[in-house]
Tab-separated table of C-alpha atoms in Angstrom:
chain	number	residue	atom	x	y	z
A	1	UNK	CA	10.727	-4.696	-6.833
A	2	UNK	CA	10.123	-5.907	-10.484
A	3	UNK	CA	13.139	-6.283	-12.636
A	4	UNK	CA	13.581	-4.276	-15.843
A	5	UNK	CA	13.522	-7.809	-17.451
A	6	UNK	CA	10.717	-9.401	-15.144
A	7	UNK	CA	8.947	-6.040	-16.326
A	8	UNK	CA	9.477	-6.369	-20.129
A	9	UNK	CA	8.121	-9.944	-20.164
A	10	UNK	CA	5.060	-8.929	-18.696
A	11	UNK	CA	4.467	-5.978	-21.190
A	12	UNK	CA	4.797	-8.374	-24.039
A	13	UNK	CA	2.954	-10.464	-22.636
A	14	UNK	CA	0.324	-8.141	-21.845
A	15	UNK	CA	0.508	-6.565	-25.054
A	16	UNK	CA	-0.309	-10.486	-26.718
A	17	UNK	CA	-3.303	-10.402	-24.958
A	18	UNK	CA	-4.387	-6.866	-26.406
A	19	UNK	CA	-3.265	-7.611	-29.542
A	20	UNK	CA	-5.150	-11.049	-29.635
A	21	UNK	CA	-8.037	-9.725	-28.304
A	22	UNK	CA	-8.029	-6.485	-30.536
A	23	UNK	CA	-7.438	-8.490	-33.972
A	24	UNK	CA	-11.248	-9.392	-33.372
A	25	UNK	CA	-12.182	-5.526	-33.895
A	26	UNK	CA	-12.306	-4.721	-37.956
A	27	UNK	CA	-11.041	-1.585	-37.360
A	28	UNK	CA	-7.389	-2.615	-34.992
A	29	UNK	CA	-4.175	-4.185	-36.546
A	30	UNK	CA	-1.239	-5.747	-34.915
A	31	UNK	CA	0.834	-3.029	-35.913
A	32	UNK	CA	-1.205	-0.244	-34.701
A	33	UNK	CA	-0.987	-1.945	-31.045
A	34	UNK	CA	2.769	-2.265	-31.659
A	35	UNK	CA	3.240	1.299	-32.754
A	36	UNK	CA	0.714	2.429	-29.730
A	37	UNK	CA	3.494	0.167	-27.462
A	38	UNK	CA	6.691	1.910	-28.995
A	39	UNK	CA	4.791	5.153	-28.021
A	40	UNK	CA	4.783	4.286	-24.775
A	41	UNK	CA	2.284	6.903	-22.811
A	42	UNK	CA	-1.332	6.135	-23.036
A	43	UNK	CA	-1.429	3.037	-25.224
A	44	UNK	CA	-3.883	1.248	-22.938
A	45	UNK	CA	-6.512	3.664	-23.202
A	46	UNK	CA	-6.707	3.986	-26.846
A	47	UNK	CA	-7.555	-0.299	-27.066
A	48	UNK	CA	-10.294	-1.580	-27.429
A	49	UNK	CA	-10.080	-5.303	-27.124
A	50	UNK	CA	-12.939	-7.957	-27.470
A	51	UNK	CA	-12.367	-10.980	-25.318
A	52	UNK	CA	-14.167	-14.097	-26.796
A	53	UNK	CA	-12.267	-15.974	-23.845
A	54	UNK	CA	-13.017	-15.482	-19.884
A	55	UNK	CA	-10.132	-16.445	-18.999
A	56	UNK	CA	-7.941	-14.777	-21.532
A	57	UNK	CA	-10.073	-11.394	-19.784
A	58	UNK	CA	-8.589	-12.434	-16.802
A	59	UNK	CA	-5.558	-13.123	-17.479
A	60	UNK	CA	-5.232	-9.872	-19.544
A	61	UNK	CA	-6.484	-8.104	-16.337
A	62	UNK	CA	-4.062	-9.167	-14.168
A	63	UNK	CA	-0.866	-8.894	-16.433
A	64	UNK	CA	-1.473	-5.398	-17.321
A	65	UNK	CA	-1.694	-4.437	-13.013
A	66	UNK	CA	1.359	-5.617	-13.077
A	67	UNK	CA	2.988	-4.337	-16.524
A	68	UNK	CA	1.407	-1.223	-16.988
A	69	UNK	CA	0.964	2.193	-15.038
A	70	UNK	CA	-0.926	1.782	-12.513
A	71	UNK	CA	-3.567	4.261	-13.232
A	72	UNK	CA	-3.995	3.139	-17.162
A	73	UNK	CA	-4.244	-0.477	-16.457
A	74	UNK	CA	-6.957	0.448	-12.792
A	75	UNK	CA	-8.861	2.913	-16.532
A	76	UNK	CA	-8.898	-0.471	-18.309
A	77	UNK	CA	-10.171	-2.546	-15.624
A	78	UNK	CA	-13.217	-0.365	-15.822
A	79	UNK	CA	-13.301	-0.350	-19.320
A	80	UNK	CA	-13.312	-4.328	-19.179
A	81	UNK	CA	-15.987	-4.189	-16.927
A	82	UNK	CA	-19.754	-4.181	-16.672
A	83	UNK	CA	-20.992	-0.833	-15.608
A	84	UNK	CA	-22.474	-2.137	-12.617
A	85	UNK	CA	-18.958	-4.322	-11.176
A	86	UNK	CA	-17.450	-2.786	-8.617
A	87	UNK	CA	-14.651	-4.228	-5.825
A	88	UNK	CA	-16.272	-4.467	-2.140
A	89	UNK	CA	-14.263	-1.889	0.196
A	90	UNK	CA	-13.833	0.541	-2.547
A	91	UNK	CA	-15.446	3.655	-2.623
A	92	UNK	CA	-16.266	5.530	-4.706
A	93	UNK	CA	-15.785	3.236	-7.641
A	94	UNK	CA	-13.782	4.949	-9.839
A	95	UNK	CA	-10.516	3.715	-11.809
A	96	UNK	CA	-8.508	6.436	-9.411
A	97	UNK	CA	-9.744	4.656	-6.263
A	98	UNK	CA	-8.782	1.333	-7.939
A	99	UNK	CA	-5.224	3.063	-8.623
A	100	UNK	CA	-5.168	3.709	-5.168
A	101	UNK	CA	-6.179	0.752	-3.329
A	102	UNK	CA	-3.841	-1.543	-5.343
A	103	UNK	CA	-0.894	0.944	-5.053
A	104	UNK	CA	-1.907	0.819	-1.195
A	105	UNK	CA	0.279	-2.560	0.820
A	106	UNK	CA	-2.403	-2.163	3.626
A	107	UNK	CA	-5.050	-3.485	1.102
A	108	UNK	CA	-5.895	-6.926	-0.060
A	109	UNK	CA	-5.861	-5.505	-3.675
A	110	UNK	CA	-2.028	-4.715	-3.461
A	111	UNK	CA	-1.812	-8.282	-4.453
A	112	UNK	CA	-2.634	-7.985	-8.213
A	113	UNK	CA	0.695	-5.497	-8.240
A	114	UNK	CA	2.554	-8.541	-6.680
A	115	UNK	CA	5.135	-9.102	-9.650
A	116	UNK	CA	5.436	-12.815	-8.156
A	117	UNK	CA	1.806	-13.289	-8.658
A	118	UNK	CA	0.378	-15.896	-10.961
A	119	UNK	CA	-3.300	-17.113	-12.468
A	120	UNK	CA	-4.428	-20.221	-12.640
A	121	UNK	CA	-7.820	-21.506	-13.228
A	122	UNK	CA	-8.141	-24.894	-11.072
A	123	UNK	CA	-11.491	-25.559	-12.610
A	124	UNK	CA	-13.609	-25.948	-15.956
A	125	UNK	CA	-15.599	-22.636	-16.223
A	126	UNK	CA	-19.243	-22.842	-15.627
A	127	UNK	CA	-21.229	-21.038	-18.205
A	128	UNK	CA	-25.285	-20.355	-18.752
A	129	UNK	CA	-27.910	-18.126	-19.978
A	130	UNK	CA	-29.271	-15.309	-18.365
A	131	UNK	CA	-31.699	-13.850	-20.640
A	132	UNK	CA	-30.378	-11.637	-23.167
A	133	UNK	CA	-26.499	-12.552	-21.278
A	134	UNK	CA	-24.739	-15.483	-21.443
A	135	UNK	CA	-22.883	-15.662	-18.260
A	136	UNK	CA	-19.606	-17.712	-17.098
A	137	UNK	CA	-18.212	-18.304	-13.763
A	138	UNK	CA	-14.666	-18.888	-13.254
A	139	UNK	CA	-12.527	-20.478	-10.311
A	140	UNK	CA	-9.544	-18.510	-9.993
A	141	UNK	CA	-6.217	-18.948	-8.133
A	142	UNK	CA	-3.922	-16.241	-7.534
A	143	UNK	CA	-0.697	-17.797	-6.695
A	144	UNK	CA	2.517	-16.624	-5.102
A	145	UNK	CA	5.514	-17.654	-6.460
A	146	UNK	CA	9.077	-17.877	-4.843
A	147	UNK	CA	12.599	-18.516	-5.749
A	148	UNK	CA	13.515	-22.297	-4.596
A	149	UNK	CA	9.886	-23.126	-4.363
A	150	UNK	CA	8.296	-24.980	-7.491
A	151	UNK	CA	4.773	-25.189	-5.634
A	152	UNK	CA	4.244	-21.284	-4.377
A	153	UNK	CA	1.140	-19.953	-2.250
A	154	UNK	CA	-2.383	-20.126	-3.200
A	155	UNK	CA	-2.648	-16.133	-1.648
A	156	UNK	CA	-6.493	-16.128	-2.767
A	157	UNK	CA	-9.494	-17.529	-4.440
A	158	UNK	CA	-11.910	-15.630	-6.462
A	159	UNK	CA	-15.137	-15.782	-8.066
A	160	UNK	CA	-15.063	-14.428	-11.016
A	161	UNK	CA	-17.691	-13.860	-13.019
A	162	UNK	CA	-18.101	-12.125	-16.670
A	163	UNK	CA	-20.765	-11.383	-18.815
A	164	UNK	CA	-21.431	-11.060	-22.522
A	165	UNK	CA	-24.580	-10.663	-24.865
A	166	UNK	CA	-25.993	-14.180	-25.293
A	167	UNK	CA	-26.407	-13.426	-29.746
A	168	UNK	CA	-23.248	-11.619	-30.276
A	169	UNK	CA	-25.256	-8.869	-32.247
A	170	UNK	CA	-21.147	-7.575	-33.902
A	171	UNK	CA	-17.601	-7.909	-33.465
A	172	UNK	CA	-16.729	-5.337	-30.760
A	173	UNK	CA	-18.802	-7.161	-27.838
A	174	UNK	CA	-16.928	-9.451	-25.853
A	175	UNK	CA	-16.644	-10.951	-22.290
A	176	UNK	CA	-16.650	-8.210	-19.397
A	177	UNK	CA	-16.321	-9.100	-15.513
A	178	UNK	CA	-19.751	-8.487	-14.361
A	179	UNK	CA	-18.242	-9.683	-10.388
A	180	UNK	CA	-15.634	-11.006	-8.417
A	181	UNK	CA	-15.665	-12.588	-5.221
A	182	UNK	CA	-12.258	-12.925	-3.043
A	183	UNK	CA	-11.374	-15.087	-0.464
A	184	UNK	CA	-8.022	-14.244	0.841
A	185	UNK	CA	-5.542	-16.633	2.181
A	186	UNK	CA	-2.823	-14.541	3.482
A	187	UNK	CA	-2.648	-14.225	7.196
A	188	UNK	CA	-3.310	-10.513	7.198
A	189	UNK	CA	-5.953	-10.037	4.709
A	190	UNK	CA	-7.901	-13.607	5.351
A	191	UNK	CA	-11.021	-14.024	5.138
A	192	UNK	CA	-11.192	-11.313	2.350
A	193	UNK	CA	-13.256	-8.283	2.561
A	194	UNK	CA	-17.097	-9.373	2.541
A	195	UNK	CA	-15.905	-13.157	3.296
A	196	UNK	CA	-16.332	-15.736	6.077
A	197	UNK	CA	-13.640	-18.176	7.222
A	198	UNK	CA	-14.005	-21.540	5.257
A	199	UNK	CA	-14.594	-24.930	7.665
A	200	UNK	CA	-11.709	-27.266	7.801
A	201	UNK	CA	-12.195	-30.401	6.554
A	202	UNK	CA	-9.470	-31.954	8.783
A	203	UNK	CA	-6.959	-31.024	11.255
């Protein structure tokens, strides 16, 4: 269970990223996103933040399963998406049956409401042309973390990948996940939905 003050850090955090993200809009301030935070109900949905970082996306992604209600921050997954992303296993795609399956411990997607979970990007992100989209690929880890233990648990590995228009034709297009691959860890979710067991090297 999240702590009132476990829960609180993660809002402000989360509300950083929007408010980073959203100064690159003309038409958002900082202190509309604060007053839309003192508000309280809704907040999420009225952003509309331009990532010009993948991994701040990400990041921004995460936090706000974990800060936010679940069914505002499963709306602006969508919203941060391309409209053709979708999670394998989930069906139909829809930010209610993204509510659900994260809300749901039986699924491999409860992770992301894991208050002990962490992001960290092991990798340099990998980005190209694709036409008219510029494309980046991002190693990503989701980590476990527990009291006593500085390492943690790498609980999964995904392939991210985001999209954004290759000549940034104005201000209010940014990065959006386009895909994500995930290769679970965890004894009761490994492989991962859609994912084979990975060779050992050794051992």
């Amino acid at each position: 269970m999240m702590t009132t003050a476990r829960r609180a850090q993660r809002q402000g955090a989360l509300l950083a990223c929007i408010v980073l993200a959203s100064s690159h809009a003309s038409s958002f301030s900082q202190e509309w996103a604060q007053f839309q935070r003192r508000r309280g109900v809704g907040w999420l949905q009225e952003v509309q933040p331009v990532f010009t970082s993948a991994e701040e996306l990400v990041e921004t992604v995460v936090i706000a399963m974990q800060a936010a209600p679940v069914s505002e921050a499963s709306a602006l997954f969508l919203k941060l998406s391309t409209p053709g992303f979708r999670l394998i296993g989930i069906t139909p795609w829809s930010a209610t049956s993204l509510a659900i399956a994260v809300s749901d411990p039986s699924s491999q997607y409860h992770l992301l409401v894991d208050d002990r979970l962490g992001v960290v990007f092991p990798s340099e992100p990998v980005f190209w042309e694709d036409g008219a989209l510029e494309r980046c690929w991002l190693e990503v880890a989701l980590e476990l973390s527990f009291e006593g233990d500085p390492h943690g648990f790498t609980a999964a590995k995904l392939g991210w990948e985001c999209e954004r228009p290759a000549a940034m034709a104005s201000d209010l297009q940014g990065w959006r996940t386009s895909s994500i691959t995930w290769h679970d860890f965890r004894p009761d979710f490994t492989p991962g939905l859609g994912q084979e067991d990975w060779p050992r090297i050794c051992g």
